[in-house]
Each structure stands twice: as structure tokens, then as C-alpha cells.
Coordinates of C-alpha atoms in Angstrom, one line a residue:
X298 CA -23.1 -40.3 59.0
X299 CA -23.5 -43.4 56.8
X300 CA -27.3 -43.0 57.0
X301 CA -27.1 -39.4 55.7
X302 CA -24.9 -40.5 52.8
X303 CA -27.3 -43.2 51.8
X304 CA -30.2 -40.7 51.9
X305 CA -28.3 -38.2 49.8
X306 CA -27.5 -40.9 47.2
X307 CA -31.1 -42.0 47.1
X308 CA -32.2 -38.4 46.4
X309 CA -29.7 -38.1 43.6
X310 CA -31.0 -41.3 42.0
X311 CA -34.6 -40.2 42.3
X312 CA -33.9 -36.8 40.7
X313 CA -32.0 -38.4 37.8
X314 CA -34.9 -40.9 37.1
X315 CA -37.4 -38.0 37.0
X316 CA -35.6 -36.2 34.1
X317 CA -36.9 -36.6 30.6
X318 CA -34.8 -38.6 28.1
X319 CA -33.2 -36.4 25.4
X320 CA -34.7 -36.7 22.0
X321 CA -32.8 -38.0 19.1
X322 CA -31.4 -35.3 16.9
X323 CA -32.0 -37.4 13.8
X324 CA -35.8 -37.7 14.4
X325 CA -38.0 -35.9 12.0
X326 CA -40.6 -35.5 14.7
X327 CA -40.2 -32.1 16.5
X328 CA -41.6 -31.1 19.8
X329 CA -45.2 -29.9 20.2
X330 CA -44.1 -26.3 19.9
X331 CA -43.2 -26.9 16.2
X332 CA -46.2 -28.9 15.3
X333 CA -47.0 -26.7 12.3
X334 CA -43.8 -27.1 10.4
X335 CA -44.0 -28.8 7.0
X336 CA -43.0 -32.4 6.7
X337 CA -44.2 -34.2 3.6
X338 CA -42.5 -34.0 0.3
X339 CA -45.3 -33.6 -2.2
X340 CA -48.2 -32.3 -0.1
X341 CA -46.4 -29.9 2.2
X342 CA -48.2 -31.5 5.1
X343 CA -47.8 -30.2 8.6
X344 CA -45.3 -31.7 11.0
X345 CA -46.6 -32.7 14.4
X346 CA -45.6 -34.6 17.5
X347 CA -46.4 -38.1 16.5
X348 CA -49.8 -38.7 18.1
X349 CA -48.6 -38.4 21.6
X350 CA -50.7 -35.4 22.8
X351 CA -49.8 -32.9 20.1
X352 CA -52.6 -30.8 18.7
X353 CA -53.9 -31.9 15.3
X354 CA -53.5 -29.2 12.7
X355 CA -56.7 -28.3 10.8
X356 CA -54.7 -28.1 7.7
X357 CA -53.6 -31.7 8.1
X358 CA -57.3 -32.7 8.6
X359 CA -58.2 -30.8 5.4
X360 CA -55.4 -32.6 3.5
X361 CA -56.5 -36.0 4.9
X362 CA -60.1 -35.3 4.0
X363 CA -59.1 -34.2 0.5
X364 CA -57.0 -37.3 0.1
X365 CA -60.0 -39.5 1.1
X366 CA -62.2 -37.8 -1.5
X367 CA -59.5 -38.1 -4.1
X368 CA -59.0 -41.8 -3.5
X369 CA -62.7 -42.6 -3.6
X370 CA -63.4 -40.6 -6.7
X371 CA -60.5 -42.1 -8.7
X372 CA -61.2 -45.6 -7.4
X373 CA -64.6 -45.3 -9.1
X374 CA -62.9 -44.3 -12.4
X375 CA -60.6 -47.3 -12.2
X376 CA -63.5 -49.7 -11.4
X377 CA -65.4 -48.5 -14.4
X378 CA -62.4 -48.9 -16.7
X379 CA -61.6 -52.3 -15.3
X380 CA -65.0 -53.8 -15.4
X381 CA -66.0 -52.4 -18.9
X382 CA -64.4 -54.5 -21.6
X383 CA -65.1 -51.9 -24.3
X384 CA -62.9 -49.3 -22.6
X385 CA -59.5 -50.7 -23.6
X386 CA -58.4 -48.2 -26.2
X387 CA -55.1 -46.3 -25.7
X388 CA -57.0 -43.2 -24.6
X389 CA -58.6 -45.1 -21.7
X390 CA -55.3 -46.6 -20.7
X391 CA -54.0 -43.0 -20.3
X392 CA -57.1 -42.0 -18.3
X393 CA -56.5 -45.1 -16.2
X394 CA -52.9 -44.2 -15.5
X395 CA -54.0 -40.7 -14.4
X396 CA -56.7 -42.2 -12.1
X397 CA -54.2 -44.6 -10.6
X398 CA -51.7 -41.8 -9.9
X399 CA -54.4 -39.7 -8.3
X400 CA -55.7 -42.6 -6.3
X401 CA -52.2 -43.2 -4.9
X402 CA -51.8 -39.5 -4.2
X403 CA -55.0 -39.6 -2.2
X404 CA -53.9 -42.7 -0.3
X405 CA -50.5 -41.0 0.3
X406 CA -52.2 -38.0 2.0
X407 CA -54.1 -40.4 4.3
X408 CA -51.0 -42.4 5.0
X409 CA -49.0 -39.2 5.7
X410 CA -51.6 -38.1 8.2
X411 CA -51.5 -41.5 9.9
X412 CA -47.7 -41.4 10.1
X413 CA -47.7 -38.0 11.6
X414 CA -50.3 -38.4 14.3
X415 CA -51.1 -42.1 14.8
X416 CA -47.8 -44.0 14.4
X417 CA -46.1 -44.8 17.7
X418 CA -43.2 -44.7 18.1
X419 CA -42.3 -42.3 15.2
X420 CA -40.2 -44.0 12.5
X421 CA -38.0 -42.0 10.1
X422 CA -38.0 -44.8 7.5
X423 CA -41.8 -45.0 7.4
X424 CA -42.0 -41.2 7.2
X425 CA -39.6 -41.2 4.2
X426 CA -41.7 -44.0 2.6
X427 CA -44.8 -41.9 2.9
X428 CA -43.0 -38.9 1.4
X429 CA -41.8 -41.1 -1.4
X430 CA -45.3 -42.4 -2.1
X431 CA -46.5 -38.8 -2.5
X432 CA -43.6 -37.9 -4.7
X433 CA -44.2 -40.9 -7.0
X434 CA -48.0 -40.3 -7.1
X435 CA -48.0 -36.6 -7.9
X436 CA -45.1 -37.1 -10.4
X437 CA -47.1 -39.8 -12.2
X438 CA -50.2 -37.6 -12.2
X439 CA -48.4 -34.7 -13.9
X440 CA -46.7 -37.0 -16.4
X441 CA -50.0 -38.7 -17.2
X442 CA -51.6 -35.3 -17.9
X443 CA -48.7 -34.6 -20.3
X444 CA -49.2 -38.0 -21.9
X445 CA -52.9 -37.3 -22.5
X446 CA -52.0 -33.9 -24.0
X447 CA -49.4 -35.6 -26.4
X448 CA -52.0 -38.2 -27.3
X449 CA -54.6 -35.6 -28.2
X450 CA -52.0 -33.7 -30.3
X451 CA -50.9 -36.8 -32.2
X452 CA -54.6 -37.8 -32.8
X453 CA -55.0 -34.5 -34.7
X454 CA -51.6 -34.0 -36.2
X455 CA -51.3 -37.6 -37.5
X456 CA -55.0 -38.3 -37.9
X457 CA -54.6 -40.8 -40.8
X458 CA -52.0 -43.0 -39.1
X459 CA -52.8 -42.4 -35.4
X460 CA -54.8 -45.6 -34.9
X461 CA -52.1 -47.8 -36.5
X462 CA -49.2 -46.2 -34.7
X463 CA -50.7 -45.8 -31.2
X464 CA -51.3 -49.4 -30.4
X465 CA -52.1 -50.9 -27.0
X466 CA -48.6 -52.4 -26.7
X467 CA -46.9 -49.1 -27.5
X468 CA -49.1 -47.2 -25.0
X469 CA -48.5 -49.8 -22.3
X470 CA -44.7 -49.7 -22.9
X471 CA -44.6 -45.9 -22.7
X472 CA -46.7 -45.9 -19.5
X473 CA -44.5 -48.5 -17.9
X474 CA -41.4 -46.4 -18.6
X475 CA -43.1 -43.3 -17.2
X476 CA -44.1 -45.1 -14.0
X477 CA -40.6 -46.5 -13.5
X478 CA -39.2 -43.0 -13.9
X479 CA -41.7 -41.6 -11.3
X480 CA -40.9 -44.5 -9.0
X481 CA -37.3 -43.6 -9.2
X482 CA -38.1 -40.0 -8.2
X483 CA -40.1 -41.3 -5.2
X484 CA -37.3 -43.5 -4.0
X485 CA -34.8 -40.6 -3.8
X486 CA -35.7 -39.7 -0.2
X487 CA -35.2 -43.3 0.9
X488 CA -31.8 -43.5 -0.9
X489 CA -30.4 -40.6 1.1
X490 CA -31.6 -37.6 -0.9
X491 CA -33.1 -36.0 2.2
X492 CA -32.4 -33.3 4.8
X493 CA -32.8 -35.3 8.0
X494 CA -29.1 -35.1 8.8
X495 CA -28.8 -31.4 8.0
X496 CA -31.9 -29.4 8.9
X497 CA -30.5 -26.2 7.3
X498 CA -30.8 -27.8 3.8
X499 CA -34.5 -28.6 4.2
X500 CA -37.0 -27.1 1.8
X501 CA -40.7 -26.4 2.4
X502 CA -41.2 -30.0 1.2
X503 CA -39.4 -31.7 4.0
X504 CA -37.6 -34.1 3.8
X505 CA -36.7 -33.0 0.3
X506 CA -33.7 -30.7 0.3
X507 CA -33.8 -27.2 -1.2
X508 CA -31.7 -28.1 -4.2
X509 CA -33.9 -31.2 -5.0
X510 CA -37.1 -29.2 -4.5
X511 CA -35.8 -26.5 -7.0
X512 CA -35.0 -29.3 -9.5
X513 CA -38.6 -30.7 -9.1
X514 CA -40.2 -27.2 -9.4
X515 CA -38.2 -26.3 -12.6
X516 CA -39.0 -29.7 -14.1
X517 CA -42.7 -29.1 -13.5
X518 CA -42.6 -25.6 -15.0
X519 CA -40.9 -27.0 -18.1
X520 CA -43.6 -29.8 -18.4
X521 CA -46.3 -27.2 -18.1
X522 CA -44.7 -25.0 -20.8
X523 CA -44.6 -28.1 -23.0
X524 CA -48.3 -28.8 -22.3
X525 CA -49.1 -25.2 -23.1
X526 CA -47.3 -25.4 -26.4
X527 CA -49.0 -28.6 -27.4
X528 CA -52.5 -27.2 -26.6
X529 CA -51.7 -24.1 -28.7
X530 CA -50.8 -26.4 -31.6
X531 CA -54.1 -28.3 -31.0
X532 CA -56.0 -25.0 -31.2
X533 CA -54.2 -24.1 -34.5
X534 CA -55.0 -27.5 -36.0
X535 CA -58.6 -27.3 -34.9
X536 CA -59.0 -23.8 -36.4
X537 CA -57.5 -25.0 -39.7
X538 CA -59.9 -28.0 -39.8
X539 CA -62.9 -25.7 -39.0
X540 CA -62.0 -23.4 -41.8
X541 CA -61.6 -26.3 -44.3
X542 CA -65.0 -27.6 -43.2
X543 CA -66.6 -24.2 -43.5
X544 CA -65.3 -23.8 -47.0
X545 CA -66.6 -27.2 -48.1
X546 CA -69.9 -26.9 -46.3
X547 CA -70.9 -23.3 -45.8
X548 CA -74.3 -24.2 -44.5
X549 CA -72.8 -25.6 -41.3
X550 CA -70.2 -22.9 -40.8
X551 CA -72.1 -21.4 -37.9
X552 CA -72.4 -24.7 -36.1
X553 CA -68.7 -25.5 -36.7
X554 CA -67.7 -22.1 -35.3
X555 CA -69.8 -22.7 -32.2
X556 CA -68.2 -26.1 -31.7
X557 CA -64.7 -24.6 -32.1
X558 CA -65.5 -21.9 -29.5
X559 CA -66.7 -24.6 -27.1
X560 CA -63.5 -26.5 -27.7
X561 CA -61.4 -23.4 -27.0
X562 CA -63.4 -22.8 -23.8
X563 CA -62.7 -26.4 -22.7
X564 CA -59.0 -26.0 -23.4
X565 CA -58.8 -22.8 -21.5
X566 CA -60.6 -24.4 -18.5
X567 CA -58.2 -27.4 -18.6
X568 CA -55.0 -25.3 -18.7
X569 CA -56.4 -22.6 -16.3
X570 CA -57.4 -25.2 -13.7
X571 CA -54.0 -27.0 -13.9
X572 CA -52.1 -23.7 -13.7
X573 CA -54.1 -22.3 -10.8
X574 CA -53.7 -25.5 -8.8
X575 CA -50.0 -26.2 -9.4
X576 CA -48.0 -23.2 -10.5
X577 CA -48.2 -21.1 -7.3
X578 CA -47.0 -24.1 -5.3
X579 CA -44.2 -24.9 -7.8
X580 CA -42.9 -21.3 -7.7
X581 CA -43.2 -21.1 -3.9
X582 CA -41.2 -24.4 -3.6
X583 CA -38.6 -22.9 -5.9
X584 CA -38.0 -19.7 -3.8
X585 CA -38.9 -20.6 -0.3
X586 CA -37.2 -22.7 2.4
X587 CA -38.1 -24.3 5.7
X588 CA -37.8 -21.0 7.6
X589 CA -41.0 -19.7 5.9
X590 CA -44.2 -19.9 7.9
X591 CA -45.9 -23.3 7.4
X592 CA -49.3 -21.7 6.7
X593 CA -47.9 -20.6 3.3
X594 CA -47.0 -24.1 2.4
X595 CA -50.4 -25.5 3.5
X596 CA -52.4 -22.8 1.7
X597 CA -50.6 -23.5 -1.6
X598 CA -50.4 -27.3 -1.2
X599 CA -54.1 -27.8 -0.6
X600 CA -55.1 -26.4 -4.1
X601 CA -52.4 -28.6 -5.7
X602 CA -53.9 -31.7 -4.1
X603 CA -57.3 -30.6 -5.2
X604 CA -56.2 -30.9 -8.8
X605 CA -56.3 -34.7 -8.3
X606 CA -60.0 -34.2 -7.3
X607 CA -60.7 -32.2 -10.5
X608 CA -58.9 -34.5 -12.9
X609 CA -61.6 -37.3 -13.0
X610 CA -64.3 -34.7 -13.8
X611 CA -62.3 -33.2 -16.7
X612 CA -60.8 -36.4 -18.2
X613 CA -63.1 -39.2 -17.2
X614 CA -66.7 -38.2 -16.3
X615 CA -67.0 -36.0 -19.4
X616 CA -66.3 -39.0 -21.6
X617 CA -69.6 -40.4 -23.1
X618 CA -68.3 -44.0 -23.0
X619 CA -67.5 -43.7 -19.3
X620 CA -70.8 -41.9 -18.6
X621 CA -72.6 -44.8 -20.3
X622 CA -70.8 -47.3 -18.1
X623 CA -71.6 -45.3 -15.0
X624 CA -75.3 -45.1 -15.9
X625 CA -75.4 -48.9 -16.5
X626 CA -73.6 -49.6 -13.3
X627 CA -75.7 -47.3 -11.1
X628 CA -79.1 -47.5 -12.6
X629 CA -79.0 -50.4 -15.0
X630 CA -80.2 -48.2 -17.9
X631 CA -79.2 -45.4 -20.2
X632 CA -81.2 -42.1 -20.3
X633 CA -83.1 -41.4 -23.5
X634 CA -81.4 -38.0 -23.7
X635 CA -78.0 -39.6 -23.6
X636 CA -75.8 -38.6 -26.6
X637 CA -74.4 -41.6 -28.5
X638 CA -72.0 -39.5 -30.6
X639 CA -68.7 -41.4 -30.8
X640 CA -65.8 -39.7 -29.0
X641 CA -62.1 -39.8 -29.9
X642 CA -59.0 -38.9 -28.0
X643 CA -58.9 -35.6 -29.8
X644 CA -62.0 -34.4 -28.0
X645 CA -61.3 -32.1 -25.2

């Protein structure tokens, strides 16, 4: 009889030891069946079982590859600005701020991929830090674009006093304040502004809550409206200058009109690219929540991240001074066809 009781107790212990441990309800890492749910704040990256056998989402691979390309491209811009002493004007500080923000955004996408699939065991604090890095980087990128737009407007509106008012010290101070503000936005998830304890409040930008995502989306749309208004003012000032030049020098009116049309085309390209990359994602973040299919988040987040891939082409590589430095660094010479026309921050 005692032998039968011992065997029964042994079977109970063996059965209990073979059962899986329950997962923590506070973990941001779901089971493999939910590996396509959104996780990251600014990139809308896919949530997956952390590296332990969960299938890697092709969308996450695309975001990681995009982040790598973004980081490399903007690192090149920063290297050129850092190692070229002549590129120290306020305009280049703004371009450098944009390149630094986009570099951090690219690194954030790579870090986010690493946290999702390679970090063992999963850690909520690390995941929140990765989300905060993305929030900080993309916020700084958008704010740097706004700063560049304001700088171009002031260079035309206050052309006579621009160079005396926009000193290096003033520009550095404004950029420092901007980065501190963006850092504060990035710290919000770590300071408790997240949905880890109440999954029903999650937005498509997990771990950001629906209310916080709505605030970020509305703020972005307001910043875009401000940029649009400033570029419209730039167009008006450019047209007025073109008319004045045409009246004074009628023999170059045709050339001036061609230059004006080219400037308008460039402005349209800048605003169109920015709007196509970011506005669909911002509107979707405003109206959607975590119950929406993850593929929608991915398909809108990927173009938004690609904006950081396009920014160096628009704002850095088109600049003749940066082009000259790149030619000297890569080839040790400057092509004979290279234009030496001086360029100001009002050029677009």
C-alpha cells in the first residue's frame, strides 16, 4: 500500500515539473502566435517572441535594413561636416543636426530589431529604451527640418540682417533647446507613459498609449502646416525678388524666370516627399489602435523611415560645398565641370 502511494506521488511530481511556466502578464513579448503585432513607438515595428524560435517578420527585416542604410548615409554626412573646417556656418549646423537625428533613427531601428529577436531574456526596460530612442530621433528629425525651413525663410525675409542675427552661438543654443525637448519626449515611455500595464490603451505605436499617440500625431500635423506656410511665404518672396530683378535687368528676365521655376519645383519636391512619407502614418496613428492589423502599421511606417534616407540627398548632397568636400575626400580632386557658385541657406 505504501509502495503504491509513493508511486502515485512520484507521478504527480513528474507531471507538475513537465508543465510550462506561466508567462508574466507585464511582459511586452507575446507568444509566437502574435508575432506580427506592433511594438515600437516611432517605427511601428513588429512584435515577436524574443529570439527564441519565433519567425522573423519580413517587415522587421526591411525596417532593420532601412535603418542600416539610413545610419551609414547620415554618418557620411556627419563625417564630411566634422572634418571640413569651412563647413561651420549656421546652415551646416542645422544640416548636421538633421543628419545626427536621422543617424540615431537608423541606429534605433537596428537596436529595436536586436531587442525583439536577439535579446535573451526579454527585458521591458530595454524595450522601452529602444522605443524612447526612436521617439527622440524622429522627433529631432522633424524639428530639424522645421528649423531648416525657418532658417531659409529668415535668410530671405531679413536678408540684410540675417548674417548678424543668426550667429553660431544663437544657432547652437536653439539646437540645444530643441534636442532637450525631443529627449524629454523620448523619455516619456520610461517615465510611465506607456501601455504595458493596460493593454487596452495601446496605440499602433506600442508602448505609446492611444492618447499620447494622438497628441504626437496632431503635433506633427501642426508642424507640417507651419512648414507649408513658411514655404509659401518663401515662394512669395522669391517671386517678388524675381519681378524686381526682371524690371531692373530685362535682358535676364527669361533666365530669372527659369531659375524661379526650378526653385518652385524643388520646393514642391521637398514638401511632397515629406508629406507622402509622414502624413499617412501620422493620420493612421491618430485614428487607429492596437486592434488594427499590423500590416497596416508596417506598410505606413516603412515610408516614414525612408524619409530619413531621402533627407541627406535633399539637404546635404545637393549642397555644392558638401559636394566639393566629398569629391576631395573620395577622389582627391574636383571635377572641372564642378560649379563654384556660392550657395546660401536660402537656396532650396
